[in-house]
Amino acid sequence: MIKLLHVEDDPDILEIALLSLEISSEFDVLQCDNGPEALDKAVAFGPDVLLLDVMMPGMSGIQLLDALRKFPELSQTPAIFMTARAQASERREMMLNGAVGVIVKPFDPMSLADEIKTILSRS
């Protein structure tokens, strides 16, 4: 079972992603709708992978990843960013900010689990 922390401010995307990941039955998912909530819950959950929205109010996904990396338990946890920003330069910047992969929105709910597993297998 892969423990995945998903942080996303859009309730529709949270729901679609959860349904998608539950279908695969390979993920134990904790969802948070903002960065501060994720910071409060992440260490206790002990995720194997972080799935972070890039553009969120208050704290971006990149800022959240920087904050999560300060916890020794999460300093090496693979992070995948989800974003509508599909430009190659933007994806490259996300990778430079610590991501092992980028999933572009809108994503295919039927292949989300496989896409995450593929990214993890390459990291």
PDB file of C-alpha atoms in Angstrom:
ATOM      1  CA  MET A   1       0.000   0.000   0.000  1.00  0.00           C
ATOM      2  CA  ILE A   2       1.400   3.387  -1.052  1.00  0.00           C
ATOM      3  CA  LYS A   3       0.661   6.175   1.443  1.00  0.00           C
ATOM      4  CA  LEU A   4      -0.076   9.325  -0.550  1.00  0.00           C
ATOM      5  CA  LEU A   5      -0.612  12.822   0.824  1.00  0.00           C
ATOM      6  CA  HIS A   6      -2.688  14.830  -1.670  1.00  0.00           C
ATOM      7  CA  VAL A   7      -2.931  18.599  -1.180  1.00  0.00           C
ATOM      8  CA  GLU A   8      -5.353  20.452  -3.470  1.00  0.00           C
ATOM      9  CA  ASP A   9      -7.609  23.466  -2.902  1.00  0.00           C
ATOM     10  CA  ASP A  10     -10.240  22.500  -5.520  1.00  0.00           C
ATOM     11  CA  PRO A  11     -12.857  20.181  -3.939  1.00  0.00           C
ATOM     12  CA  ASP A  12     -13.817  18.694  -7.313  1.00  0.00           C
ATOM     13  CA  ILE A  13     -10.236  17.692  -8.073  1.00  0.00           C
ATOM     14  CA  LEU A  14      -9.867  16.244  -4.563  1.00  0.00           C
ATOM     15  CA  GLU A  15     -12.947  14.093  -5.111  1.00  0.00           C
ATOM     16  CA  ILE A  16     -11.994  12.937  -8.618  1.00  0.00           C
ATOM     17  CA  ALA A  17      -8.449  12.088  -7.547  1.00  0.00           C
ATOM     18  CA  LEU A  18      -9.649  10.173  -4.483  1.00  0.00           C
ATOM     19  CA  LEU A  19     -12.113   8.122  -6.530  1.00  0.00           C
ATOM     20  CA  SER A  20      -9.416   7.459  -9.110  1.00  0.00           C
ATOM     21  CA  LEU A  21      -6.861   6.315  -6.550  1.00  0.00           C
ATOM     22  CA  GLU A  22      -9.367   4.216  -4.602  1.00  0.00           C
ATOM     23  CA  ILE A  23     -10.174   2.244  -7.759  1.00  0.00           C
ATOM     24  CA  SER A  24      -6.569   1.039  -7.951  1.00  0.00           C
ATOM     25  CA  SER A  25      -6.718  -0.137  -4.289  1.00  0.00           C
ATOM     26  CA  GLU A  26      -2.939   0.390  -4.058  1.00  0.00           C
ATOM     27  CA  PHE A  27      -3.092   3.770  -2.314  1.00  0.00           C
ATOM     28  CA  ASP A  28      -3.849   4.881   1.226  1.00  0.00           C
ATOM     29  CA  VAL A  29      -4.762   8.535   0.639  1.00  0.00           C
ATOM     30  CA  LEU A  30      -4.847  11.474   3.035  1.00  0.00           C
ATOM     31  CA  GLN A  31      -6.238  14.642   1.470  1.00  0.00           C
ATOM     32  CA  CYS A  32      -5.836  18.211   2.675  1.00  0.00           C
ATOM     33  CA  ASP A  33      -7.274  21.318   1.041  1.00  0.00           C
ATOM     34  CA  ASN A  34      -4.505  23.711   2.093  1.00  0.00           C
ATOM     35  CA  GLY A  35      -0.846  23.865   3.019  1.00  0.00           C
ATOM     36  CA  PRO A  36      -1.169  24.560   6.753  1.00  0.00           C
ATOM     37  CA  GLU A  37      -3.468  21.545   7.200  1.00  0.00           C
ATOM     38  CA  ALA A  38      -0.964  19.380   5.323  1.00  0.00           C
ATOM     39  CA  LEU A  39       1.869  20.630   7.544  1.00  0.00           C
ATOM     40  CA  ASP A  40      -0.175  19.667  10.628  1.00  0.00           C
ATOM     41  CA  LYS A  41      -0.952  16.142   9.417  1.00  0.00           C
ATOM     42  CA  ALA A  42       1.931  15.062   7.182  1.00  0.00           C
ATOM     43  CA  VAL A  43       4.437  13.719   9.697  1.00  0.00           C
ATOM     44  CA  ALA A  44       1.845  11.660  11.603  1.00  0.00           C
ATOM     45  CA  PHE A  45       0.544  10.189   8.335  1.00  0.00           C
ATOM     46  CA  GLY A  46       4.041   9.307   7.095  1.00  0.00           C
ATOM     47  CA  PRO A  47       3.424   9.499   3.330  1.00  0.00           C
ATOM     48  CA  ASP A  48       5.445   7.540   0.782  1.00  0.00           C
ATOM     49  CA  VAL A  49       4.682  10.198  -1.829  1.00  0.00           C
ATOM     50  CA  LEU A  50       3.420  13.791  -1.912  1.00  0.00           C
ATOM     51  CA  LEU A  51       0.960  14.927  -4.595  1.00  0.00           C
ATOM     52  CA  LEU A  52       0.815  18.723  -4.423  1.00  0.00           C
ATOM     53  CA  ASP A  53      -1.200  21.303  -6.318  1.00  0.00           C
ATOM     54  CA  VAL A  54       1.078  24.122  -7.393  1.00  0.00           C
ATOM     55  CA  MET A  55      -1.321  27.081  -7.283  1.00  0.00           C
ATOM     56  CA  MET A  56      -3.149  27.321  -3.967  1.00  0.00           C
ATOM     57  CA  PRO A  57      -4.186  30.397  -1.991  1.00  0.00           C
ATOM     58  CA  GLY A  58      -1.976  31.342   0.937  1.00  0.00           C
ATOM     59  CA  MET A  59       0.754  28.767   0.355  1.00  0.00           C
ATOM     60  CA  SER A  60       1.768  27.443  -3.047  1.00  0.00           C
ATOM     61  CA  GLY A  61       2.714  23.820  -3.588  1.00  0.00           C
ATOM     62  CA  ILE A  62       6.340  24.851  -3.978  1.00  0.00           C
ATOM     63  CA  GLN A  63       6.247  26.742  -0.661  1.00  0.00           C
ATOM     64  CA  LEU A  64       4.526  23.763   0.962  1.00  0.00           C
ATOM     65  CA  LEU A  65       7.174  21.359  -0.312  1.00  0.00           C
ATOM     66  CA  ASP A  66       9.909  23.631   1.089  1.00  0.00           C
ATOM     67  CA  ALA A  67       8.150  23.598   4.478  1.00  0.00           C
ATOM     68  CA  LEU A  68       7.585  19.814   4.416  1.00  0.00           C
ATOM     69  CA  ARG A  69      11.272  19.233   3.607  1.00  0.00           C
ATOM     70  CA  LYS A  70      12.174  20.795   6.976  1.00  0.00           C
ATOM     71  CA  PHE A  71      10.746  17.709   8.719  1.00  0.00           C
ATOM     72  CA  PRO A  72      13.507  15.056   8.761  1.00  0.00           C
ATOM     73  CA  GLU A  73      10.875  12.349   8.180  1.00  0.00           C
ATOM     74  CA  LEU A  74       9.791  14.024   4.917  1.00  0.00           C
ATOM     75  CA  SER A  75      13.099  15.383   3.653  1.00  0.00           C
ATOM     76  CA  GLN A  76      13.434  12.613   1.053  1.00  0.00           C
ATOM     77  CA  THR A  77       9.763  11.843   0.328  1.00  0.00           C
ATOM     78  CA  PRO A  78       9.153  11.943  -3.445  1.00  0.00           C
ATOM     79  CA  ALA A  79       6.972  14.882  -4.487  1.00  0.00           C
ATOM     80  CA  ILE A  80       4.800  15.139  -7.579  1.00  0.00           C
ATOM     81  CA  PHE A  81       3.296  18.480  -8.560  1.00  0.00           C
ATOM     82  CA  MET A  82      -0.123  18.768 -10.206  1.00  0.00           C
ATOM     83  CA  THR A  83      -0.646  21.875 -12.278  1.00  0.00           C
ATOM     84  CA  ALA A  84      -2.476  23.394 -15.194  1.00  0.00           C
ATOM     85  CA  ARG A  85       0.811  25.075 -16.158  1.00  0.00           C
ATOM     86  CA  ALA A  86       2.068  22.818 -18.899  1.00  0.00           C
ATOM     87  CA  GLN A  87       4.888  24.896 -20.363  1.00  0.00           C
ATOM     88  CA  ALA A  88       8.187  22.998 -20.496  1.00  0.00           C
ATOM     89  CA  SER A  89       9.988  25.839 -18.695  1.00  0.00           C
ATOM     90  CA  GLU A  90       7.441  25.755 -15.859  1.00  0.00           C
ATOM     91  CA  ARG A  91       7.704  21.975 -15.522  1.00  0.00           C
ATOM     92  CA  ARG A  92      11.510  22.284 -15.477  1.00  0.00           C
ATOM     93  CA  GLU A  93      11.245  24.869 -12.682  1.00  0.00           C
ATOM     94  CA  MET A  94       9.051  22.508 -10.654  1.00  0.00           C
ATOM     95  CA  MET A  95      11.616  19.740 -11.070  1.00  0.00           C
ATOM     96  CA  LEU A  96      14.341  22.138  -9.932  1.00  0.00           C
ATOM     97  CA  ASN A  97      12.189  22.869  -6.864  1.00  0.00           C
ATOM     98  CA  GLY A  98      12.291  19.235  -5.788  1.00  0.00           C
ATOM     99  CA  ALA A  99       9.612  17.389  -7.742  1.00  0.00           C
ATOM    100  CA  VAL A 100      10.256  13.914  -9.153  1.00  0.00           C
ATOM    101  CA  GLY A 101       7.413  14.454 -11.616  1.00  0.00           C
ATOM    102  CA  VAL A 102       4.653  16.740 -12.844  1.00  0.00           C
ATOM    103  CA  ILE A 103       1.084  15.744 -13.678  1.00  0.00           C
ATOM    104  CA  VAL A 104      -0.705  18.226 -15.903  1.00  0.00           C
ATOM    105  CA  LYS A 105      -4.336  19.166 -15.235  1.00  0.00           C
ATOM    106  CA  PRO A 106      -6.772  18.170 -16.436  1.00  0.00           C
ATOM    107  CA  PHE A 107      -5.514  14.679 -15.695  1.00  0.00           C
ATOM    108  CA  ASP A 108      -7.054  11.409 -16.838  1.00  0.00           C
ATOM    109  CA  PRO A 109      -8.751   9.891 -13.762  1.00  0.00           C
ATOM    110  CA  MET A 110      -8.478   6.401 -15.237  1.00  0.00           C
ATOM    111  CA  SER A 111      -4.685   6.595 -15.492  1.00  0.00           C
ATOM    112  CA  LEU A 112      -3.799   8.743 -12.455  1.00  0.00           C
ATOM    113  CA  ALA A 113      -2.703   5.812 -10.271  1.00  0.00           C
ATOM    114  CA  ASP A 114      -0.557   4.350 -13.046  1.00  0.00           C
ATOM    115  CA  GLU A 115       0.945   7.761 -13.789  1.00  0.00           C
ATOM    116  CA  ILE A 116       1.949   8.186 -10.143  1.00  0.00           C
ATOM    117  CA  LYS A 117       3.432   4.679  -9.982  1.00  0.00           C
ATOM    118  CA  THR A 118       5.378   5.283 -13.199  1.00  0.00           C
ATOM    119  CA  ILE A 119       6.834   8.532 -11.838  1.00  0.00           C
ATOM    120  CA  LEU A 120       7.782   6.784  -8.586  1.00  0.00           C
ATOM    121  CA  SER A 121       9.455   3.916 -10.418  1.00  0.00           C
ATOM    122  CA  ARG A 122      11.657   6.408 -12.296  1.00  0.00           C
ATOM    123  CA  SER A 123      12.657   8.377  -9.203  1.00  0.00           C
TER     124      SER A 123
END
